[in-house]
PDB file of C-alpha atoms and ligand atoms in Angstrom:
ATOM      1  CA  MET A   1       0.000   0.000   0.000  1.00 87.00           C
ATOM      2  CA  LYS A   2       1.276   3.489  -0.863  1.00 93.00           C
ATOM      3  CA  LYS A   3       2.573   5.445   2.109  1.00 97.00           C
ATOM      4  CA  PHE A   4       1.737   9.119   2.564  1.00 98.00           C
ATOM      5  CA  LEU A   5       2.729  12.051   4.740  1.00 98.00           C
ATOM      6  CA  ILE A   6       0.432  15.063   4.842  1.00 99.00           C
ATOM      7  CA  ALA A   7       2.431  17.764   6.593  1.00 99.00           C
ATOM      8  CA  GLY A   8       1.197  21.256   7.412  1.00 98.00           C
ATOM      9  CA  ASN A   9       3.760  24.044   7.499  1.00 98.00           C
ATOM     10  CA  TRP A  10       2.262  26.826   9.581  1.00 98.00           C
ATOM     11  CA  LYS A  11       5.219  29.138   8.944  1.00 98.00           C
ATOM     12  CA  MET A  12       5.087  32.201  11.263  1.00 98.00           C
ATOM     13  CA  ASN A  13       1.397  31.939  12.097  1.00 98.00           C
ATOM     14  CA  LYS A  14      -0.817  31.251  15.137  1.00 98.00           C
ATOM     15  CA  LEU A  15      -0.359  32.290  18.757  1.00 98.00           C
ATOM     16  CA  THR A  16      -0.453  29.656  21.497  1.00 98.00           C
ATOM     17  CA  ALA A  17      -4.179  29.586  22.281  1.00 98.00           C
ATOM     18  CA  GLU A  18      -5.081  29.200  18.607  1.00 98.00           C
ATOM     19  CA  ALA A  19      -2.375  26.592  18.069  1.00 98.00           C
ATOM     20  CA  ALA A  20      -3.546  24.535  21.053  1.00 98.00           C
ATOM     21  CA  ALA A  21      -7.174  24.717  19.916  1.00 98.00           C
ATOM     22  CA  PHE A  22      -6.173  23.642  16.391  1.00 98.00           C
ATOM     23  CA  ALA A  23      -4.254  20.636  17.767  1.00 98.00           C
ATOM     24  CA  LYS A  24      -7.252  19.603  19.871  1.00 98.00           C
ATOM     25  CA  GLU A  25      -9.591  19.881  16.892  1.00 98.00           C
ATOM     26  CA  LEU A  26      -7.200  17.936  14.698  1.00 98.00           C
ATOM     27  CA  LYS A  27      -6.996  15.146  17.274  1.00 98.00           C
ATOM     28  CA  ALA A  28     -10.799  15.064  17.513  1.00 98.00           C
ATOM     29  CA  LYS A  29     -11.009  14.307  13.779  1.00 98.00           C
ATOM     30  CA  ASN A  30      -9.810  10.753  14.546  1.00 98.00           C
ATOM     31  CA  PHE A  31      -8.326  10.384  11.092  1.00 98.00           C
ATOM     32  CA  SER A  32      -7.935   6.752   9.994  1.00 98.00           C
ATOM     33  CA  ASN A  33      -4.559   7.845   8.581  1.00 98.00           C
ATOM     34  CA  ALA A  34      -3.503   9.947  11.604  1.00 98.00           C
ATOM     35  CA  ASP A  35      -0.030   8.409  11.638  1.00 98.00           C
ATOM     36  CA  GLU A  36       0.517   9.891   8.156  1.00 98.00           C
ATOM     37  CA  VAL A  37      -0.259  13.442   9.273  1.00 99.00           C
ATOM     38  CA  ALA A  38       1.959  16.076  10.883  1.00 99.00           C
ATOM     39  CA  VAL A  39       2.047  19.783  11.645  1.00 99.00           C
ATOM     40  CA  LEU A  40       5.236  21.860  11.608  1.00 99.00           C
ATOM     41  CA  VAL A  41       4.743  24.810  13.902  1.00 99.00           C
ATOM     42  CA  PRO A  42       6.637  27.809  15.329  1.00 98.00           C
ATOM     43  CA  PHE A  43       9.107  26.911  18.101  1.00 98.00           C
ATOM     44  CA  THR A  44       7.047  28.690  20.743  1.00 98.00           C
ATOM     45  CA  GLN A  45       3.937  26.602  19.949  1.00 98.00           C
ATOM     46  CA  LEU A  46       5.663  23.196  19.946  1.00 98.00           C
ATOM     47  CA  THR A  47       4.849  22.310  23.538  1.00 98.00           C
ATOM     48  CA  ALA A  48       1.183  23.295  23.328  1.00 98.00           C
ATOM     49  CA  VAL A  49       0.726  21.497  20.009  1.00 98.00           C
ATOM     50  CA  GLY A  50       2.539  18.384  21.268  1.00 98.00           C
ATOM     51  CA  GLU A  51       0.283  18.289  24.332  1.00 98.00           C
ATOM     52  CA  GLY A  52      -2.831  18.877  22.241  1.00 98.00           C
ATOM     53  CA  LEU A  53      -1.989  16.047  19.845  1.00 98.00           C
ATOM     54  CA  ALA A  54      -0.804  13.550  22.472  1.00 98.00           C
ATOM     55  CA  GLY A  55      -2.267  10.111  21.863  1.00 98.00           C
ATOM     56  CA  SER A  56      -3.657  11.059  18.437  1.00 98.00           C
ATOM     57  CA  GLY A  57      -0.946   9.442  16.296  1.00 98.00           C
ATOM     58  CA  ILE A  58      -0.500  12.782  14.497  1.00 98.00           C
ATOM     59  CA  GLY A  59       3.105  13.952  14.399  1.00 98.00           C
ATOM     60  CA  PHE A  60       4.444  17.422  15.055  1.00 99.00           C
ATOM     61  CA  GLY A  61       7.658  19.260  14.606  1.00 99.00           C
ATOM     62  CA  ALA A  62       9.668  22.391  13.933  1.00 99.00           C
ATOM     63  CA  GLN A  63      10.415  24.381  10.788  1.00 99.00           C
ATOM     64  CA  ASN A  64      14.144  24.825  11.320  1.00 99.00           C
ATOM     65  CA  VAL A  65      16.969  23.913  13.708  1.00 99.00           C
ATOM     66  CA  HIS A  66      20.656  24.678  14.271  1.00 98.00           C
ATOM     67  CA  PHE A  67      23.167  21.942  13.556  1.00 98.00           C
ATOM     68  CA  GLU A  68      25.334  22.480  16.648  1.00 98.00           C
ATOM     69  CA  LYS A  69      24.218  20.870  19.898  1.00 98.00           C
ATOM     70  CA  SER A  70      24.841  23.996  22.011  1.00 98.00           C
ATOM     71  CA  GLY A  71      26.987  27.092  22.151  1.00 98.00           C
ATOM     72  CA  ALA A  72      27.193  30.773  21.337  1.00 98.00           C
ATOM     73  CA  PHE A  73      24.514  30.929  18.627  1.00 98.00           C
ATOM     74  CA  THR A  74      22.206  33.677  19.828  1.00 98.00           C
ATOM     75  CA  GLY A  75      18.608  33.163  18.833  1.00 98.00           C
ATOM     76  CA  GLU A  76      19.037  29.590  17.627  1.00 98.00           C
ATOM     77  CA  ILE A  77      17.365  26.323  18.703  1.00 98.00           C
ATOM     78  CA  SER A  78      19.330  23.063  18.855  1.00 98.00           C
ATOM     79  CA  VAL A  79      18.406  19.463  18.083  1.00 98.00           C
ATOM     80  CA  PRO A  80      18.595  18.450  21.802  1.00 98.00           C
ATOM     81  CA  MET A  81      16.113  21.258  22.554  1.00 98.00           C
ATOM     82  CA  LEU A  82      13.704  19.784  20.007  1.00 98.00           C
ATOM     83  CA  GLU A  83      14.364  16.280  21.331  1.00 98.00           C
ATOM     84  CA  GLU A  84      13.425  17.410  24.821  1.00 98.00           C
ATOM     85  CA  ILE A  85       9.999  18.480  23.534  1.00 98.00           C
ATOM     86  CA  GLY A  86       9.582  15.138  21.731  1.00 98.00           C
ATOM     87  CA  VAL A  87       9.145  16.408  18.188  1.00 98.00           C
ATOM     88  CA  ASN A  88       8.893  13.846  15.387  1.00 98.00           C
ATOM     89  CA  TYR A  89       9.826  16.028  12.406  1.00 99.00           C
ATOM     90  CA  CYS A  90      11.794  19.101  11.412  1.00 99.00           C
ATOM     91  CA  ILE A  91      11.732  20.937   8.071  1.00 99.00           C
ATOM     92  CA  VAL A  92      15.197  21.584   6.650  1.00 99.00           C
ATOM     93  CA  GLY A  93      16.145  23.870   3.778  1.00 98.00           C
ATOM     94  CA  HIS A  94      12.758  25.437   3.091  1.00 98.00           C
ATOM     95  CA  SER A  95      13.136  27.878   0.198  1.00 98.00           C
ATOM     96  CA  GLU A  96      12.164  30.783   2.469  1.00 98.00           C
ATOM     97  CA  ARG A  97      15.097  29.925   4.735  1.00 98.00           C
ATOM     98  CA  ARG A  98      17.398  29.522   1.748  1.00 98.00           C
ATOM     99  CA  GLU A  99      16.233  32.852   0.301  1.00 97.00           C
ATOM    100  CA  TYR A 100      15.851  35.090   3.376  1.00 98.00           C
ATOM    101  CA  PHE A 101      18.098  33.523   6.024  1.00 98.00           C
ATOM    102  CA  GLY A 102      21.227  32.407   4.222  1.00 97.00           C
ATOM    103  CA  GLU A 103      20.546  28.662   4.372  1.00 98.00           C
ATOM    104  CA  THR A 104      23.008  26.838   2.136  1.00 98.00           C
ATOM    105  CA  ASP A 105      23.357  23.234   1.051  1.00 98.00           C
ATOM    106  CA  GLU A 106      26.256  22.984   3.527  1.00 98.00           C
ATOM    107  CA  THR A 107      24.108  24.031   6.502  1.00 98.00           C
ATOM    108  CA  VAL A 108      21.246  21.862   5.225  1.00 99.00           C
ATOM    109  CA  ASN A 109      23.609  18.894   5.108  1.00 99.00           C
ATOM    110  CA  ALA A 110      24.843  19.530   8.665  1.00 98.00           C
ATOM    111  CA  LYS A 111      21.248  19.868   9.909  1.00 99.00           C
ATOM    112  CA  LEU A 112      20.211  16.600   8.257  1.00 99.00           C
ATOM    113  CA  LYS A 113      23.067  14.779   9.966  1.00 98.00           C
ATOM    114  CA  ALA A 114      22.263  16.280  13.385  1.00 98.00           C
ATOM    115  CA  LEU A 115      18.548  15.426  13.132  1.00 98.00           C
ATOM    116  CA  ILE A 116      19.134  11.887  11.883  1.00 98.00           C
ATOM    117  CA  GLU A 117      21.542  11.237  14.765  1.00 98.00           C
ATOM    118  CA  ALA A 118      18.801  12.304  17.185  1.00 98.00           C
ATOM    119  CA  GLY A 119      16.087  10.217  15.536  1.00 98.00           C
ATOM    120  CA  ILE A 120      14.064  13.222  14.364  1.00 99.00           C
ATOM    121  CA  THR A 121      12.766  12.863  10.794  1.00 99.00           C
ATOM    122  CA  PRO A 122      14.008  15.671   8.551  1.00 99.00           C
ATOM    123  CA  ILE A 123      11.676  16.966   5.836  1.00 99.00           C
ATOM    124  CA  LEU A 124      14.200  18.222   3.296  1.00 99.00           C
ATOM    125  CA  CYS A 125      12.902  20.855   0.871  1.00 98.00           C
ATOM    126  CA  VAL A 126      14.323  21.171  -2.626  1.00 98.00           C
ATOM    127  CA  GLY A 127      13.018  23.028  -5.639  1.00 98.00           C
ATOM    128  CA  GLU A 128      13.827  25.464  -8.386  1.00 98.00           C
ATOM    129  CA  SER A 129      12.955  29.105  -9.036  1.00 97.00           C
ATOM    130  CA  LEU A 130      10.828  30.284 -11.954  1.00 95.00           C
ATOM    131  CA  ALA A 131      13.934  31.518 -13.792  1.00 95.00           C
ATOM    132  CA  VAL A 132      15.547  28.092 -13.541  1.00 97.00           C
ATOM    133  CA  ARG A 133      12.392  26.349 -14.791  1.00 96.00           C
ATOM    134  CA  GLU A 134      12.001  28.792 -17.661  1.00 94.00           C
ATOM    135  CA  ALA A 135      15.574  27.975 -18.673  1.00 97.00           C
ATOM    136  CA  GLN A 136      14.653  24.264 -18.416  1.00 97.00           C
ATOM    137  CA  GLY A 137      17.317  23.754 -15.787  1.00 98.00           C
ATOM    138  CA  GLU A 138      15.080  22.366 -13.044  1.00 98.00           C
ATOM    139  CA  GLN A 139      16.372  18.801 -13.065  1.00 98.00           C
ATOM    140  CA  THR A 140      20.026  19.840 -13.027  1.00 98.00           C
ATOM    141  CA  PHE A 141      19.297  22.312 -10.232  1.00 98.00           C
ATOM    142  CA  VAL A 142      17.370  19.886  -8.026  1.00 98.00           C
ATOM    143  CA  ALA A 143      19.882  17.081  -8.624  1.00 98.00           C
ATOM    144  CA  GLY A 144      22.633  19.480  -7.520  1.00 98.00           C
ATOM    145  CA  GLN A 145      20.744  20.284  -4.323  1.00 98.00           C
ATOM    146  CA  LEU A 146      20.226  16.581  -3.579  1.00 99.00           C
ATOM    147  CA  VAL A 147      23.858  15.630  -4.166  1.00 98.00           C
ATOM    148  CA  ALA A 148      25.031  18.427  -1.851  1.00 98.00           C
ATOM    149  CA  ASP A 149      22.353  17.919   0.781  1.00 99.00           C
ATOM    150  CA  PHE A 150      22.932  14.145   1.067  1.00 99.00           C
ATOM    151  CA  ASN A 151      26.732  14.497   0.974  1.00 98.00           C
ATOM    152  CA  GLY A 152      28.279  12.019   3.416  1.00 98.00           C
ATOM    153  CA  LEU A 153      24.963  10.576   4.595  1.00 98.00           C
ATOM    154  CA  THR A 154      25.101   6.811   5.032  1.00 98.00           C
ATOM    155  CA  ARG A 155      22.461   4.648   3.395  1.00 98.00           C
ATOM    156  CA  GLU A 156      20.858   4.139   6.796  1.00 98.00           C
ATOM    157  CA  GLY A 157      20.807   7.869   7.473  1.00 98.00           C
ATOM    158  CA  ALA A 158      19.494   8.734   4.021  1.00 98.00           C
ATOM    159  CA  GLY A 159      16.656   6.268   4.536  1.00 98.00           C
ATOM    160  CA  LYS A 160      15.334   8.438   7.387  1.00 98.00           C
ATOM    161  CA  VAL A 161      14.894  11.543   5.240  1.00 99.00           C
ATOM    162  CA  VAL A 162      11.588  12.715   3.761  1.00 99.00           C
ATOM    163  CA  ILE A 163      12.010  14.901   0.676  1.00 99.00           C
ATOM    164  CA  ALA A 164       9.593  17.669  -0.281  1.00 98.00           C
ATOM    165  CA  TYR A 165       9.748  18.946  -3.849  1.00 98.00           C
ATOM    166  CA  GLU A 166       8.660  22.555  -3.638  1.00 98.00           C
ATOM    167  CA  PRO A 167       9.028  24.584  -6.817  1.00 98.00           C
ATOM    168  CA  ILE A 168       9.573  28.113  -5.524  1.00 97.00           C
ATOM    169  CA  TRP A 169       7.275  29.539  -8.204  1.00 96.00           C
ATOM    170  CA  ALA A 170       4.374  27.559  -6.721  1.00 95.00           C
ATOM    171  CA  ILE A 171       4.842  28.436  -3.046  1.00 93.00           C
ATOM    172  CA  GLY A 172       2.230  30.812  -1.701  1.00 89.00           C
ATOM    173  CA  THR A 173       1.493  32.010  -5.225  1.00 91.00           C
ATOM    174  CA  GLY A 174      -1.651  30.008  -5.906  1.00 88.00           C
ATOM    175  CA  LYS A 175       0.192  28.568  -8.948  1.00 86.00           C
ATOM    176  CA  THR A 176       0.307  24.826  -8.427  1.00 88.00           C
ATOM    177  CA  ALA A 177       2.565  22.631 -10.502  1.00 92.00           C
ATOM    178  CA  THR A 178       0.351  20.414 -12.626  1.00 97.00           C
ATOM    179  CA  PRO A 179       0.111  16.842 -11.353  1.00 98.00           C
ATOM    180  CA  GLU A 180       2.223  15.858 -14.383  1.00 98.00           C
ATOM    181  CA  GLN A 181       4.950  18.430 -13.606  1.00 98.00           C
ATOM    182  CA  ALA A 182       4.981  17.429  -9.930  1.00 98.00           C
ATOM    183  CA  GLU A 183       5.065  13.711 -10.766  1.00 98.00           C
ATOM    184  CA  GLU A 184       7.840  14.194 -13.298  1.00 98.00           C
ATOM    185  CA  MET A 185      10.082  15.898 -10.752  1.00 98.00           C
ATOM    186  CA  CYS A 186       9.217  13.548  -7.874  1.00 98.00           C
ATOM    187  CA  ALA A 187      10.039  10.564 -10.112  1.00 98.00           C
ATOM    188  CA  PHE A 188      13.261  12.301 -11.149  1.00 98.00           C
ATOM    189  CA  ILE A 189      14.164  12.858  -7.462  1.00 99.00           C
ATOM    190  CA  ARG A 190      13.522   9.168  -6.781  1.00 98.00           C
ATOM    191  CA  GLY A 191      15.876   8.341  -9.614  1.00 98.00           C
ATOM    192  CA  VAL A 192      18.603  10.619  -8.238  1.00 99.00           C
ATOM    193  CA  ILE A 193      18.302   8.987  -4.818  1.00 99.00           C
ATOM    194  CA  GLY A 194      18.427   5.585  -6.495  1.00 98.00           C
ATOM    195  CA  GLY A 195      21.652   6.626  -8.171  1.00 98.00           C
ATOM    196  CA  LEU A 196      23.162   7.984  -4.954  1.00 98.00           C
ATOM    197  CA  TYR A 197      22.152   4.888  -2.953  1.00 98.00           C
ATOM    198  CA  ASP A 198      20.023   2.155  -4.533  1.00 98.00           C
ATOM    199  CA  ASN A 199      16.551   1.617  -5.942  1.00 98.00           C
ATOM    200  CA  ASP A 200      15.280  -0.218  -2.892  1.00 98.00           C
ATOM    201  CA  LEU A 201      15.978   2.812  -0.702  1.00 98.00           C
ATOM    202  CA  ALA A 202      14.632   5.191  -3.349  1.00 98.00           C
ATOM    203  CA  ASP A 203      11.396   3.204  -3.709  1.00 98.00           C
ATOM    204  CA  LYS A 204      10.753   3.419   0.019  1.00 98.00           C
ATOM    205  CA  MET A 205      11.539   7.123   0.339  1.00 98.00           C
ATOM    206  CA  LEU A 206       8.641   9.475   0.975  1.00 98.00           C
ATOM    207  CA  ILE A 207       8.705  12.235  -1.638  1.00 99.00           C
ATOM    208  CA  LEU A 208       6.151  14.994  -1.081  1.00 98.00           C
ATOM    209  CA  TYR A 209       4.951  17.803  -3.302  1.00 98.00           C
ATOM    210  CA  GLY A 210       4.553  21.320  -1.906  1.00 98.00           C
ATOM    211  CA  GLY A 211       3.305  24.488  -3.569  1.00 97.00           C
ATOM    212  CA  SER A 212      -0.263  25.760  -3.294  1.00 95.00           C
ATOM    213  CA  MET A 213      -1.646  22.292  -2.556  1.00 97.00           C
ATOM    214  CA  LYS A 214      -5.248  22.594  -1.430  1.00 97.00           C
ATOM    215  CA  ALA A 215      -8.410  20.532  -1.073  1.00 96.00           C
ATOM    216  CA  SER A 216      -9.387  21.093  -4.714  1.00 97.00           C
ATOM    217  CA  ASN A 217      -6.129  19.825  -6.240  1.00 97.00           C
ATOM    218  CA  ALA A 218      -4.823  17.409  -3.578  1.00 98.00           C
ATOM    219  CA  ALA A 219      -6.462  14.229  -4.858  1.00 98.00           C
ATOM    220  CA  ASP A 220      -5.049  14.636  -8.382  1.00 98.00           C
ATOM    221  CA  LEU A 221      -1.549  15.323  -7.059  1.00 98.00           C
ATOM    222  CA  LEU A 222      -1.621  12.555  -4.440  1.00 98.00           C
ATOM    223  CA  ALA A 223      -2.860   9.989  -6.966  1.00 98.00           C
ATOM    224  CA  LYS A 224       0.423  10.227  -8.871  1.00 98.00           C
ATOM    225  CA  PRO A 225       2.645   7.207  -8.226  1.00 98.00           C
ATOM    226  CA  ASP A 226       5.766   9.069  -7.093  1.00 98.00           C
ATOM    227  CA  ILE A 227       4.003  11.643  -4.890  1.00 98.00           C
ATOM    228  CA  ASN A 228       3.772  10.421  -1.310  1.00 98.00           C
ATOM    229  CA  GLY A 229       2.012  13.385   0.184  1.00 98.00           C
ATOM    230  CA  GLY A 230       2.194  17.097   0.583  1.00 98.00           C
ATOM    231  CA  LEU A 231       3.937  19.867   2.438  1.00 98.00           C
ATOM    232  CA  ILE A 232       1.147  22.364   2.760  1.00 98.00           C
ATOM    233  CA  GLY A 233       1.484  26.013   3.744  1.00 98.00           C
ATOM    234  CA  GLY A 234      -1.556  28.258   3.382  1.00 97.00           C
ATOM    235  CA  ALA A 235      -4.118  25.458   3.302  1.00 98.00           C
ATOM    236  CA  SER A 236      -2.767  23.947   6.533  1.00 98.00           C
ATOM    237  CA  LEU A 237      -3.867  26.948   8.592  1.00 98.00           C
ATOM    238  CA  LYS A 238      -7.589  26.181   8.461  1.00 98.00           C
ATOM    239  CA  ILE A 239      -8.785  22.959   9.997  1.00 98.00           C
ATOM    240  CA  ASP A 240     -11.368  22.194   7.298  1.00 98.00           C
ATOM    241  CA  ASP A 241      -8.963  22.825   4.418  1.00 98.00           C
ATOM    242  CA  PHE A 242      -6.200  20.754   5.988  1.00 98.00           C
ATOM    243  CA  SER A 243      -8.575  17.932   6.984  1.00 98.00           C
ATOM    244  CA  ALA A 244      -9.899  17.719   3.435  1.00 98.00           C
ATOM    245  CA  ILE A 245      -6.362  17.075   2.175  1.00 98.00           C
ATOM    246  CA  VAL A 246      -5.817  14.443   4.883  1.00 98.00           C
ATOM    247  CA  ASP A 247      -9.090  12.788   3.824  1.00 98.00           C
ATOM    248  CA  ALA A 248      -8.045  12.882   0.161  1.00 98.00           C
ATOM    249  CA  ALA A 249      -4.949  10.878   1.091  1.00 98.00           C
ATOM    250  CA  ALA A 250      -7.020   8.429   3.162  1.00 98.00           C
ATOM    251  CA  GLN A 251      -9.276   7.777   0.176  1.00 97.00           C
ATOM    252  CA  LEU A 252      -6.284   6.808  -1.948  1.00 96.00           C
ATOM    253  CA  LYS A 253      -5.218   4.068   0.466  1.00 90.00           C
TER     254      LYS A 253
HETATM  255  C1  PEP B   1       5.302  25.790   1.851  1.00 95.56           C
HETATM  256  O1  PEP B   1       5.707  26.882   2.188  1.00 95.56           O
HETATM  257  O2  PEP B   1       5.880  24.776   2.248  1.00 95.56           O
HETATM  258  C2  PEP B   1       4.145  25.741   0.949  1.00 95.56           C
HETATM  259  C3  PEP B   1       4.004  24.702   0.178  1.00 95.56           C
HETATM  260  O3  PEP B   1       3.283  26.821   0.962  1.00 95.56           O
HETATM  261  P1  PEP B   1       1.891  26.971   0.168  1.00 95.56           P
HETATM  262  O4  PEP B   1       1.141  25.670   0.330  1.00 95.56           O
HETATM  263  O5  PEP B   1       1.195  28.118   0.824  1.00 95.56           O
HETATM  264  O6  PEP B   1       2.239  27.231  -1.249  1.00 95.56           O
END
């Protein structure tokens, strides 16, 4: 049976009371596929969301982390700090972090290694800009990101990573990649991972699509063979919108 992960990226949204209420409502949905659902929330809402989801099977996690365990890194949050809260997931290399906060493939690689060592599942984001796609360079670009991001990861470590293909031109723009475009790149990513490791590992890897996924387009995207779910921004902020995407995945089981 195809495995999915439907992951909501709240970005910098929701104060604690709203976050806690959302977690409670999400738990109350009793999704049949709860163990294939997660929310990635601001650091300050992790504890409330973790408590609200406890016992639901739904995962939760952070949107970023520092790769050092501790030290003079003012304003940063370490992997042991996330471990202490009991998070299941952490986004790494989101395009907004690459674009606005100086995230590089080197820091992404270090973060992947630190999270894997701690048993927290990284959700690694890759994806090209509009200019790169218009120049038909998207596969070369994404392959380059993958080679750099997985540099030095053992087969066992690589097998813990979830990849999210997020074309930058589709994030928060309302412009979704067509199911065919998304499938083509997710299949390509699976091939790159197969080349870096082996096909058995690549076949088992969860590869998500992200970029304006919503209730109205989720089923078509999720039905594609190489798309194992979604990383969802805007549509993850409203319980009904997010639940509809979770239900779309459940119906494809
Ligand atoms: C995201 O930022 O991960 C994302 C996919 O956002 P949106 O769904 O709003 O395009």
